[in-house]
Amino acid sequence: DARVTQTPRDKVTEMGQEVTMRCQPILGHNTVFWYRQTMMQGLELLAYFRNRAPLDDSGMPKDRFSAEMPDATLATLKIQPSEPRDSAVYFCASGDGGANEQFFGPGTRLTVL
Amino acid sequence: RKEVEQDPGPFNVPEGATVAFNCTYSNSASQSFFWYRQDCRKEPKLLMSVYSSGNEDGRFTAQLNRASQYISLLIRDSKLSDSATYLCVVNDLTGGGNKLTFGTGTQLKVEL
């Protein structure tokens, strides 16, 4: 049963610390998405990749957030330095590149104190 | 104005009831549409795609009205297990992209 995996599942950190979240997309999927979900804003697209190349990161605060795909099996989202307003659930999703279903990972619940 | 708007609810309905959710979208160039379901503290999962001619999957019926830019989801004979948040999703394929825009969701609570 192919699934998107994310680590860590939960992260509590202090303001100013670096946070790195990792995602393993479903094997064979060529598009990867990072979303952030909060009660107030719902699901927001932060960045997405096709064939490991960044296509759109307009939803991401550039000064502190960065997203990369070092290889086809790993996507990372980094926040440096973290702030309390970054507290949210961060989801990674992957797809086959068509106008079809995106499969979400279980999310990383981030709390910045 | 948000790109995809939904009534947040909650909709509290008794088991067996029929319930309908609507959603409006602002981008007339949107090309594909979906309903996702999200259980509490879980990830969103695709419930069904929405086709122009309308489509049905068991107790669930989805419809699209392009002229009015709204999408609906009808749930018949609701079950306790239908309790979840239902997310209206629009896909913008312009520019070769594949961006999903999510509504903030409508919460459904089915009660005994």
GROMACS .gro file of C-alpha atoms in nm:
model
  225
    1ASP     CA    1   0.000   0.000   0.000
    2ALA     CA    2   0.194   0.301  -0.129
    3ARG     CA    3   0.188   0.602   0.102
    4VAL     CA    4   0.353   0.938   0.147
    5THR     CA    5   0.560   0.940   0.463
    6GLN     CA    6   0.661   1.241   0.667
    7THR     CA    7   0.899   1.292   0.956
    8PRO     CA    8   0.885   1.400   1.228
    9ARG     CA    9   0.517   1.359   1.310
   10ASP     CA   10   0.537   1.611   1.592
   11LYS     CA   11   0.793   1.880   1.660
   12VAL     CA   12   0.808   2.124   1.949
   13THR     CA   13   1.082   2.383   1.932
   14GLU     CA   14   1.171   2.724   2.058
   15MET     CA   15   1.157   3.044   1.863
   16GLY     CA   16   1.472   3.100   1.661
   17GLN     CA   17   1.556   2.735   1.615
   18GLU     CA   18   1.589   2.567   1.278
   19VAL     CA   19   1.324   2.314   1.182
   20THR     CA   20   1.359   2.058   0.904
   21MET     CA   21   1.066   1.848   0.786
   22ARG     CA   22   1.109   1.555   0.551
   23CYS     CA   23   0.881   1.383   0.306
   24GLN     CA   24   0.909   1.068   0.101
   25PRO     CA   25   0.666   1.082  -0.191
   26ILE     CA   26   0.502   0.777  -0.341
   27LEU     CA   27   0.744   0.596  -0.570
   28GLY     CA   28   0.685   0.698  -0.929
   29HIS     CA   29   0.506   1.023  -0.849
   30ASN     CA   30   0.672   1.320  -1.013
   31THR     CA   31   0.497   1.609  -0.839
   32VAL     CA   32   0.544   1.697  -0.473
   33PHE     CA   33   0.358   1.963  -0.279
   34TRP     CA   34   0.406   2.127   0.060
   35TYR     CA   35   0.099   2.264   0.238
   36ARG     CA   36   0.045   2.437   0.570
   37GLN     CA   37  -0.283   2.404   0.759
   38THR     CA   38  -0.407   2.630   1.036
   39MET     CA   39  -0.751   2.677   1.183
   40MET     CA   40  -0.772   3.031   1.054
   41GLN     CA   41  -0.633   2.990   0.702
   42GLY     CA   42  -0.711   2.630   0.619
   43LEU     CA   43  -0.480   2.452   0.375
   44GLU     CA   44  -0.233   2.680   0.199
   45LEU     CA   45   0.004   2.572  -0.075
   46LEU     CA   46   0.360   2.667   0.012
   47ALA     CA   47   0.557   2.515  -0.275
   48TYR     CA   48   0.551   2.245  -0.534
   49PHE     CA   49   0.792   2.052  -0.749
   50ARG     CA   50   0.768   1.863  -1.073
   51ASN     CA   51   1.044   1.620  -1.158
   52ARG     CA   52   1.237   1.767  -0.862
   53ALA     CA   53   1.234   2.119  -1.011
   54PRO     CA   54   1.056   2.390  -0.813
   55LEU     CA   55   0.756   2.516  -1.009
   56ASP     CA   56   0.593   2.750  -0.765
   57ASP     CA   57   0.696   2.867  -0.421
   58SER     CA   58   0.497   3.189  -0.419
   59GLY     CA   59   0.308   3.080  -0.109
   60MET     CA   60   0.621   3.047   0.097
   61PRO     CA   61   0.781   3.324   0.309
   62LYS     CA   62   1.115   3.344   0.131
   63ASP     CA   63   1.312   3.499   0.411
   64ARG     CA   64   1.283   3.201   0.643
   65PHE     CA   65   1.142   2.907   0.448
   66SER     CA   66   1.318   2.691   0.193
   67ALA     CA   67   1.207   2.379   0.009
   68GLU     CA   68   1.425   2.134  -0.181
   69MET     CA   69   1.421   1.792  -0.343
   70PRO     CA   70   1.771   1.648  -0.313
   71ASP     CA   71   1.652   1.338  -0.496
   72ALA     CA   72   1.330   1.183  -0.622
   73THR     CA   73   1.264   1.007  -0.293
   74LEU     CA   74   1.312   1.300  -0.056
   75ALA     CA   75   1.162   1.645  -0.022
   76THR     CA   76   1.255   1.881   0.260
   77LEU     CA   77   1.100   2.194   0.404
   78LYS     CA   78   1.319   2.403   0.628
   79ILE     CA   79   1.234   2.697   0.851
   80GLN     CA   80   1.518   2.910   0.983
   81PRO     CA   81   1.466   3.086   1.217
   82SER     CA   82   1.129   2.955   1.334
   83GLU     CA   83   0.867   3.184   1.485
   84PRO     CA   84   0.554   3.114   1.692
   85ARG     CA   85   0.334   3.209   1.395
   86ASP     CA   86   0.482   2.912   1.206
   87SER     CA   87   0.296   2.676   1.439
   88ALA     CA   88   0.073   2.465   1.213
   89VAL     CA   89   0.040   2.123   1.055
   90TYR     CA   90   0.262   2.086   0.750
   91PHE     CA   91   0.148   1.835   0.490
   92CYS     CA   92   0.340   1.690   0.203
   93ALA     CA   93   0.148   1.545  -0.092
   94SER     CA   94   0.252   1.374  -0.412
   95GLY     CA   95   0.085   1.312  -0.744
   96ASP     CA   96   0.144   1.170  -1.087
   97GLY     CA   97   0.153   1.508  -1.256
   98GLY     CA   98  -0.192   1.498  -1.408
   99ALA     CA   99  -0.508   1.672  -1.297
  100ASN     CA  100  -0.570   1.388  -1.064
  101GLU     CA  101  -0.562   1.295  -0.701
  102GLN     CA  102  -0.294   1.419  -0.467
  103PHE     CA  103  -0.197   1.180  -0.192
  104PHE     CA  104  -0.120   1.339   0.141
  105GLY     CA  105   0.120   1.231   0.408
  106PRO     CA  106   0.015   1.224   0.775
  107GLY     CA  107   0.159   1.569   0.838
  108THR     CA  108   0.409   1.723   1.077
  109ARG     CA  109   0.252   1.909   1.368
  110LEU     CA  110   0.486   2.195   1.447
  111THR     CA  111   0.469   2.400   1.765
  112VAL     CA  112   0.706   2.693   1.804
  113LEU     CA  113   0.718   2.828   2.158
  114ARG     CA  114  -1.243   3.731  -0.155
  115LYS     CA  115  -1.116   3.376  -0.111
  116GLU     CA  116  -1.068   3.167  -0.424
  117VAL     CA  117  -1.279   2.885  -0.284
  118GLU     CA  118  -1.549   2.958  -0.028
  119GLN     CA  119  -1.744   2.719   0.189
  120ASP     CA  120  -1.979   2.747   0.482
  121PRO     CA  121  -1.767   2.625   0.775
  122GLY     CA  122  -2.065   2.473   0.955
  123PRO     CA  123  -2.084   2.269   1.167
  124PHE     CA  124  -2.376   2.087   1.017
  125ASN     CA  125  -2.525   1.869   1.289
  126VAL     CA  126  -2.760   1.609   1.142
  127PRO     CA  127  -2.923   1.291   1.268
  128GLU     CA  128  -2.820   0.957   1.130
  129GLY     CA  129  -3.010   0.880   0.811
  130ALA     CA  130  -3.056   1.242   0.712
  131THR     CA  131  -2.968   1.393   0.377
  132VAL     CA  132  -2.727   1.683   0.389
  133ALA     CA  133  -2.591   1.911   0.116
  134PHE     CA  134  -2.286   2.133   0.104
  135ASN     CA  135  -2.216   2.405  -0.146
  136CYS     CA  136  -1.897   2.572  -0.248
  137THR     CA  137  -1.822   2.866  -0.476
  138TYR     CA  138  -1.501   2.938  -0.663
  139SER     CA  139  -1.379   3.263  -0.812
  140ASN     CA  140  -1.146   3.157  -1.093
  141SER     CA  141  -1.353   3.095  -1.404
  142ALA     CA  142  -1.050   2.928  -1.565
  143SER     CA  143  -1.059   2.645  -1.311
  144GLN     CA  144  -1.072   2.315  -1.490
  145SER     CA  145  -1.116   2.032  -1.246
  146PHE     CA  146  -1.291   1.997  -0.918
  147PHE     CA  147  -1.288   1.762  -0.623
  148TRP     CA  148  -1.425   1.694  -0.280
  149TYR     CA  149  -1.174   1.582  -0.020
  150ARG     CA  150  -1.257   1.450   0.322
  151GLN     CA  151  -1.049   1.520   0.631
  152ASP     CA  152  -1.100   1.341   0.959
  153CYS     CA  153  -0.995   1.506   1.284
  154ARG     CA  154  -0.615   1.523   1.313
  155LYS     CA  155  -0.570   1.328   0.989
  156GLU     CA  156  -0.464   1.413   0.637
  157PRO     CA  157  -0.709   1.506   0.360
  158LYS     CA  158  -0.813   1.222   0.131
  159LEU     CA  159  -0.991   1.234  -0.202
  160LEU     CA  160  -1.361   1.162  -0.168
  161MET     CA  161  -1.461   1.212  -0.529
  162SER     CA  162  -1.397   1.411  -0.840
  163VAL     CA  163  -1.670   1.639  -0.970
  164TYR     CA  164  -1.764   1.617  -1.337
  165SER     CA  165  -1.965   1.862  -1.543
  166SER     CA  166  -2.242   1.610  -1.594
  167GLY     CA  167  -2.264   1.535  -1.224
  168ASN     CA  168  -2.156   1.207  -1.072
  169GLU     CA  169  -2.262   0.970  -0.803
  170ASP     CA  170  -2.070   0.730  -0.583
  171GLY     CA  171  -2.298   0.531  -0.358
  172ARG     CA  172  -2.461   0.773  -0.115
  173PHE     CA  173  -2.260   1.067  -0.243
  174THR     CA  174  -2.357   1.289  -0.536
  175ALA     CA  175  -2.143   1.574  -0.665
  176GLN     CA  176  -2.253   1.842  -0.909
  177LEU     CA  177  -2.085   2.129  -1.086
  178ASN     CA  178  -2.244   2.446  -1.216
  179ARG     CA  179  -1.982   2.624  -1.426
  180ALA     CA  180  -2.206   2.918  -1.513
  181SER     CA  181  -2.259   3.001  -1.147
  182GLN     CA  182  -1.919   2.873  -1.039
  183TYR     CA  183  -2.042   2.649  -0.765
  184ILE     CA  184  -1.996   2.289  -0.666
  185SER     CA  185  -2.221   2.082  -0.446
  186LEU     CA  186  -2.198   1.759  -0.249
  187LEU     CA  187  -2.506   1.566  -0.140
  188ILE     CA  188  -2.485   1.292   0.118
  189ARG     CA  189  -2.788   1.065   0.151
  190ASP     CA  190  -2.865   0.834   0.443
  191SER     CA  191  -2.581   0.983   0.645
  192LYS     CA  192  -2.384   0.757   0.877
  193LEU     CA  193  -2.198   0.832   1.197
  194SER     CA  194  -1.879   0.756   1.005
  195ASP     CA  195  -1.951   1.042   0.766
  196SER     CA  196  -1.861   1.286   1.044
  197ALA     CA  197  -1.562   1.477   0.910
  198THR     CA  198  -1.465   1.800   0.741
  199TYR     CA  199  -1.539   1.816   0.370
  200LEU     CA  200  -1.302   2.024   0.161
  201CYS     CA  201  -1.400   2.172  -0.173
  202VAL     CA  202  -1.101   2.173  -0.407
  203VAL     CA  203  -1.037   2.343  -0.738
  204ASN     CA  204  -0.752   2.268  -0.975
  205ASP     CA  205  -0.602   2.540  -1.191
  206LEU     CA  206  -0.412   2.385  -1.477
  207THR     CA  207  -0.315   2.708  -1.651
  208GLY     CA  208   0.051   2.749  -1.735
  209GLY     CA  209   0.111   2.378  -1.712
  210GLY     CA  210   0.067   2.388  -1.339
  211ASN     CA  211  -0.126   2.154  -1.118
  212LYS     CA  212  -0.222   2.369  -0.823
  213LEU     CA  213  -0.502   2.262  -0.596
  214THR     CA  214  -0.678   2.538  -0.407
  215PHE     CA  215  -0.865   2.420  -0.101
  216GLY     CA  216  -1.164   2.570   0.069
  217THR     CA  217  -1.144   2.591   0.446
  218GLY     CA  218  -1.389   2.305   0.477
  219THR     CA  219  -1.738   2.232   0.602
  220GLN     CA  220  -1.765   2.035   0.922
  221LEU     CA  221  -2.027   1.762   0.939
  222LYS     CA  222  -2.136   1.593   1.259
  223VAL     CA  223  -2.374   1.302   1.227
  224GLU     CA  224  -2.548   1.217   1.552
  225LEU     CA  225  -2.755   0.926   1.681
   0.00000   0.00000   0.00000
